[in-house]
Amino acid sequence: MAFGPQALASSPQAELQRWQQAAGQPGNAARGQAFFKQRHGGEWSCASCHGAPPTLDSQHASTGKKIAAMAPAFNAERLTDSAKVDKWFKRNCKDVLSRECTAIEKADVLAYLMGLK
Protein backbone atom coordinates (compact mmCIF):
# COMPACT_ATOMS: atom_id res chain seq x y z
CA MET A 1 0.00 0.00 0.00
CA ALA A 2 1.53 3.33 -1.03
CA PHE A 3 1.10 6.48 0.99
CA GLY A 4 1.34 9.83 -0.75
CA PRO A 5 1.10 13.35 0.61
CA GLN A 6 -2.67 12.91 1.08
CA ALA A 7 -2.06 10.15 3.64
CA LEU A 8 -1.14 12.69 6.33
CA ALA A 9 -3.96 15.13 5.59
CA SER A 10 -5.93 15.96 8.68
CA SER A 11 -7.99 18.72 10.23
CA PRO A 12 -7.70 20.68 13.46
CA GLN A 13 -10.69 18.74 14.83
CA ALA A 14 -9.10 15.40 13.94
CA GLU A 15 -5.82 16.42 15.58
CA LEU A 16 -7.63 17.46 18.76
CA GLN A 17 -9.59 14.19 18.76
CA ARG A 18 -6.37 12.19 18.23
CA TRP A 19 -4.67 13.72 21.27
CA GLN A 20 -7.79 13.61 23.43
CA GLN A 21 -8.07 9.92 22.66
CA ALA A 22 -4.39 9.38 23.52
CA ALA A 23 -4.87 11.31 26.79
CA GLY A 24 -8.10 9.54 27.67
CA GLN A 25 -9.81 12.83 28.43
CA PRO A 26 -10.94 16.01 26.66
CA GLY A 27 -8.56 18.88 26.08
CA ASN A 28 -9.19 21.94 28.25
CA ALA A 29 -8.79 25.34 26.54
CA ALA A 30 -8.21 27.23 29.81
CA ARG A 31 -5.39 24.85 30.80
CA GLY A 32 -4.05 25.09 27.25
CA GLN A 33 -3.97 28.88 27.41
CA ALA A 34 -2.15 28.83 30.75
CA PHE A 35 0.30 26.23 29.42
CA PHE A 36 0.90 28.27 26.25
CA LYS A 37 1.79 31.41 28.22
CA GLN A 38 3.84 29.76 31.00
CA ARG A 39 7.64 29.55 30.88
CA HIS A 40 7.82 26.17 32.67
CA GLY A 41 11.09 27.11 34.40
CA GLY A 42 12.92 27.91 31.17
CA GLU A 43 13.68 30.98 29.12
CA TRP A 44 10.77 30.65 26.68
CA SER A 45 7.07 29.95 26.62
CA CYS A 46 5.09 28.94 23.55
CA ALA A 47 3.92 32.57 23.42
CA SER A 48 7.53 33.80 23.22
CA CYS A 49 7.58 32.86 19.54
CA HIS A 50 3.91 32.37 18.64
CA GLY A 51 2.42 35.42 20.37
CA ALA A 52 -0.31 35.75 22.94
CA PRO A 53 -2.81 35.18 21.60
CA PRO A 54 -1.31 33.35 18.61
CA THR A 55 -3.73 34.89 16.11
CA LEU A 56 -1.24 37.03 14.17
CA ASP A 57 2.03 36.31 12.41
CA SER A 58 4.96 36.47 14.81
CA GLN A 59 8.65 35.62 14.82
CA HIS A 60 10.97 33.14 16.47
CA ALA A 61 12.48 34.58 19.65
CA SER A 62 16.10 33.78 18.76
CA THR A 63 16.24 33.45 14.97
CA GLY A 64 13.73 36.14 14.03
CA LYS A 65 12.21 33.76 11.45
CA LYS A 66 8.61 34.64 10.58
CA ILE A 67 6.00 32.32 12.04
CA ALA A 68 2.48 32.32 10.62
CA ALA A 69 -0.46 32.56 13.01
CA MET A 70 -0.98 29.34 14.98
CA ALA A 71 -4.73 29.53 15.55
CA PRO A 72 -6.55 27.65 12.76
CA ALA A 73 -9.25 30.35 12.52
CA PHE A 74 -6.50 32.79 11.47
CA ASN A 75 -4.41 30.40 9.36
CA ALA A 76 -6.33 27.71 7.44
CA GLU A 77 -3.17 25.62 6.93
CA ARG A 78 -2.53 25.11 10.64
CA LEU A 79 -3.11 21.70 12.16
CA THR A 80 -4.01 20.08 8.82
CA ASP A 81 -1.07 17.67 8.55
CA SER A 82 -0.46 15.09 11.28
CA ALA A 83 3.25 14.80 10.52
CA LYS A 84 3.70 18.58 10.84
CA VAL A 85 1.69 18.65 14.07
CA ASP A 86 3.86 15.89 15.53
CA LYS A 87 7.06 17.62 14.41
CA TRP A 88 5.86 20.98 15.80
CA PHE A 89 5.02 19.50 19.20
CA LYS A 90 8.24 17.49 19.41
CA ARG A 91 10.52 20.42 18.58
CA ASN A 92 8.69 23.11 20.49
CA CYS A 93 7.95 21.11 23.62
CA LYS A 94 11.64 20.27 23.89
CA ASP A 95 12.51 23.97 23.47
CA VAL A 96 10.00 25.12 26.10
CA LEU A 97 9.92 22.16 28.52
CA SER A 98 13.21 20.34 27.82
CA ARG A 99 11.03 17.26 27.24
CA GLU A 100 8.22 16.12 25.00
CA CYS A 101 4.71 17.22 25.88
CA THR A 102 2.27 14.70 27.29
CA ALA A 103 -0.86 13.76 25.36
CA ILE A 104 -3.05 15.86 27.66
CA GLU A 105 -0.76 18.89 27.30
CA LYS A 106 -1.08 18.55 23.52
CA ALA A 107 -4.87 18.18 23.73
CA ASP A 108 -5.09 21.23 26.00
CA VAL A 109 -2.98 23.40 23.67
CA LEU A 110 -4.99 22.27 20.64
CA ALA A 111 -8.27 23.01 22.46
CA TYR A 112 -6.95 26.52 23.22
CA LEU A 113 -5.76 27.16 19.66
CA MET A 114 -9.03 25.94 18.17
CA GLY A 115 -11.07 28.11 20.51
CA LEU A 116 -9.46 31.32 19.27
CA LYS A 117 -11.81 33.15 16.90
Tab-separated table of C-alpha atoms in Angstrom:
chain	number	residue	atom	x	y	z
A	1	MET	CA	0.000	0.000	0.000
A	2	ALA	CA	1.534	3.335	-1.033
A	3	PHE	CA	1.104	6.484	0.990
A	4	GLY	CA	1.341	9.830	-0.751
A	5	PRO	CA	1.100	13.354	0.612
A	6	GLN	CA	-2.668	12.912	1.078
A	7	ALA	CA	-2.062	10.154	3.645
A	8	LEU	CA	-1.143	12.689	6.326
A	9	ALA	CA	-3.957	15.133	5.587
A	10	SER	CA	-5.926	15.958	8.676
A	11	SER	CA	-7.990	18.723	10.228
A	12	PRO	CA	-7.704	20.682	13.461
A	13	GLN	CA	-10.694	18.743	14.826
A	14	ALA	CA	-9.105	15.396	13.935
A	15	GLU	CA	-5.824	16.418	15.583
A	16	LEU	CA	-7.631	17.456	18.758
A	17	GLN	CA	-9.588	14.189	18.757
A	18	ARG	CA	-6.368	12.194	18.226
A	19	TRP	CA	-4.671	13.720	21.269
A	20	GLN	CA	-7.792	13.613	23.429
A	21	GLN	CA	-8.071	9.918	22.660
A	22	ALA	CA	-4.393	9.384	23.519
A	23	ALA	CA	-4.868	11.305	26.787
A	24	GLY	CA	-8.099	9.542	27.670
A	25	GLN	CA	-9.810	12.834	28.425
A	26	PRO	CA	-10.939	16.013	26.659
A	27	GLY	CA	-8.562	18.881	26.081
A	28	ASN	CA	-9.187	21.939	28.247
A	29	ALA	CA	-8.789	25.337	26.537
A	30	ALA	CA	-8.207	27.229	29.814
A	31	ARG	CA	-5.390	24.848	30.801
A	32	GLY	CA	-4.048	25.087	27.254
A	33	GLN	CA	-3.972	28.878	27.409
A	34	ALA	CA	-2.146	28.834	30.749
A	35	PHE	CA	0.302	26.231	29.418
A	36	PHE	CA	0.897	28.272	26.254
A	37	LYS	CA	1.794	31.412	28.223
A	38	GLN	CA	3.845	29.764	30.999
A	39	ARG	CA	7.642	29.547	30.877
A	40	HIS	CA	7.824	26.172	32.670
A	41	GLY	CA	11.091	27.106	34.398
A	42	GLY	CA	12.916	27.906	31.172
A	43	GLU	CA	13.682	30.984	29.125
A	44	TRP	CA	10.771	30.646	26.683
A	45	SER	CA	7.065	29.948	26.624
A	46	CYS	CA	5.089	28.944	23.549
A	47	ALA	CA	3.925	32.572	23.416
A	48	SER	CA	7.533	33.798	23.224
A	49	CYS	CA	7.576	32.862	19.544
A	50	HIS	CA	3.914	32.372	18.641
A	51	GLY	CA	2.424	35.418	20.369
A	52	ALA	CA	-0.311	35.750	22.945
A	53	PRO	CA	-2.815	35.176	21.602
A	54	PRO	CA	-1.314	33.347	18.606
A	55	THR	CA	-3.730	34.895	16.114
A	56	LEU	CA	-1.236	37.034	14.173
A	57	ASP	CA	2.026	36.311	12.406
A	58	SER	CA	4.959	36.472	14.807
A	59	GLN	CA	8.650	35.623	14.822
A	60	HIS	CA	10.972	33.138	16.474
A	61	ALA	CA	12.484	34.584	19.651
A	62	SER	CA	16.101	33.784	18.758
A	63	THR	CA	16.241	33.447	14.968
A	64	GLY	CA	13.729	36.140	14.029
A	65	LYS	CA	12.214	33.757	11.454
A	66	LYS	CA	8.613	34.639	10.578
A	67	ILE	CA	5.996	32.323	12.043
A	68	ALA	CA	2.479	32.324	10.616
A	69	ALA	CA	-0.458	32.562	13.011
A	70	MET	CA	-0.976	29.337	14.983
A	71	ALA	CA	-4.729	29.527	15.545
A	72	PRO	CA	-6.549	27.646	12.761
A	73	ALA	CA	-9.245	30.350	12.516
A	74	PHE	CA	-6.500	32.786	11.468
A	75	ASN	CA	-4.409	30.396	9.362
A	76	ALA	CA	-6.329	27.712	7.437
A	77	GLU	CA	-3.174	25.621	6.926
A	78	ARG	CA	-2.530	25.111	10.641
A	79	LEU	CA	-3.110	21.697	12.155
A	80	THR	CA	-4.010	20.083	8.821
A	81	ASP	CA	-1.073	17.673	8.553
A	82	SER	CA	-0.465	15.088	11.281
A	83	ALA	CA	3.254	14.797	10.518
A	84	LYS	CA	3.698	18.577	10.836
A	85	VAL	CA	1.686	18.654	14.065
A	86	ASP	CA	3.856	15.889	15.528
A	87	LYS	CA	7.058	17.621	14.410
A	88	TRP	CA	5.856	20.982	15.797
A	89	PHE	CA	5.018	19.503	19.195
A	90	LYS	CA	8.240	17.486	19.414
A	91	ARG	CA	10.519	20.417	18.584
A	92	ASN	CA	8.694	23.113	20.488
A	93	CYS	CA	7.953	21.108	23.616
A	94	LYS	CA	11.645	20.266	23.886
A	95	ASP	CA	12.511	23.975	23.472
A	96	VAL	CA	10.003	25.118	26.100
A	97	LEU	CA	9.917	22.161	28.523
A	98	SER	CA	13.205	20.342	27.823
A	99	ARG	CA	11.032	17.262	27.244
A	100	GLU	CA	8.219	16.119	24.997
A	101	CYS	CA	4.707	17.219	25.877
A	102	THR	CA	2.269	14.703	27.287
A	103	ALA	CA	-0.859	13.755	25.360
A	104	ILE	CA	-3.054	15.862	27.656
A	105	GLU	CA	-0.759	18.890	27.295
A	106	LYS	CA	-1.084	18.552	23.523
A	107	ALA	CA	-4.869	18.181	23.728
A	108	ASP	CA	-5.094	21.234	25.997
A	109	VAL	CA	-2.981	23.403	23.675
A	110	LEU	CA	-4.987	22.270	20.642
A	111	ALA	CA	-8.271	23.015	22.456
A	112	TYR	CA	-6.950	26.518	23.224
A	113	LEU	CA	-5.756	27.159	19.656
A	114	MET	CA	-9.026	25.940	18.174
A	115	GLY	CA	-11.068	28.112	20.507
A	116	LEU	CA	-9.465	31.319	19.273
A	117	LYS	CA	-11.807	33.146	16.902
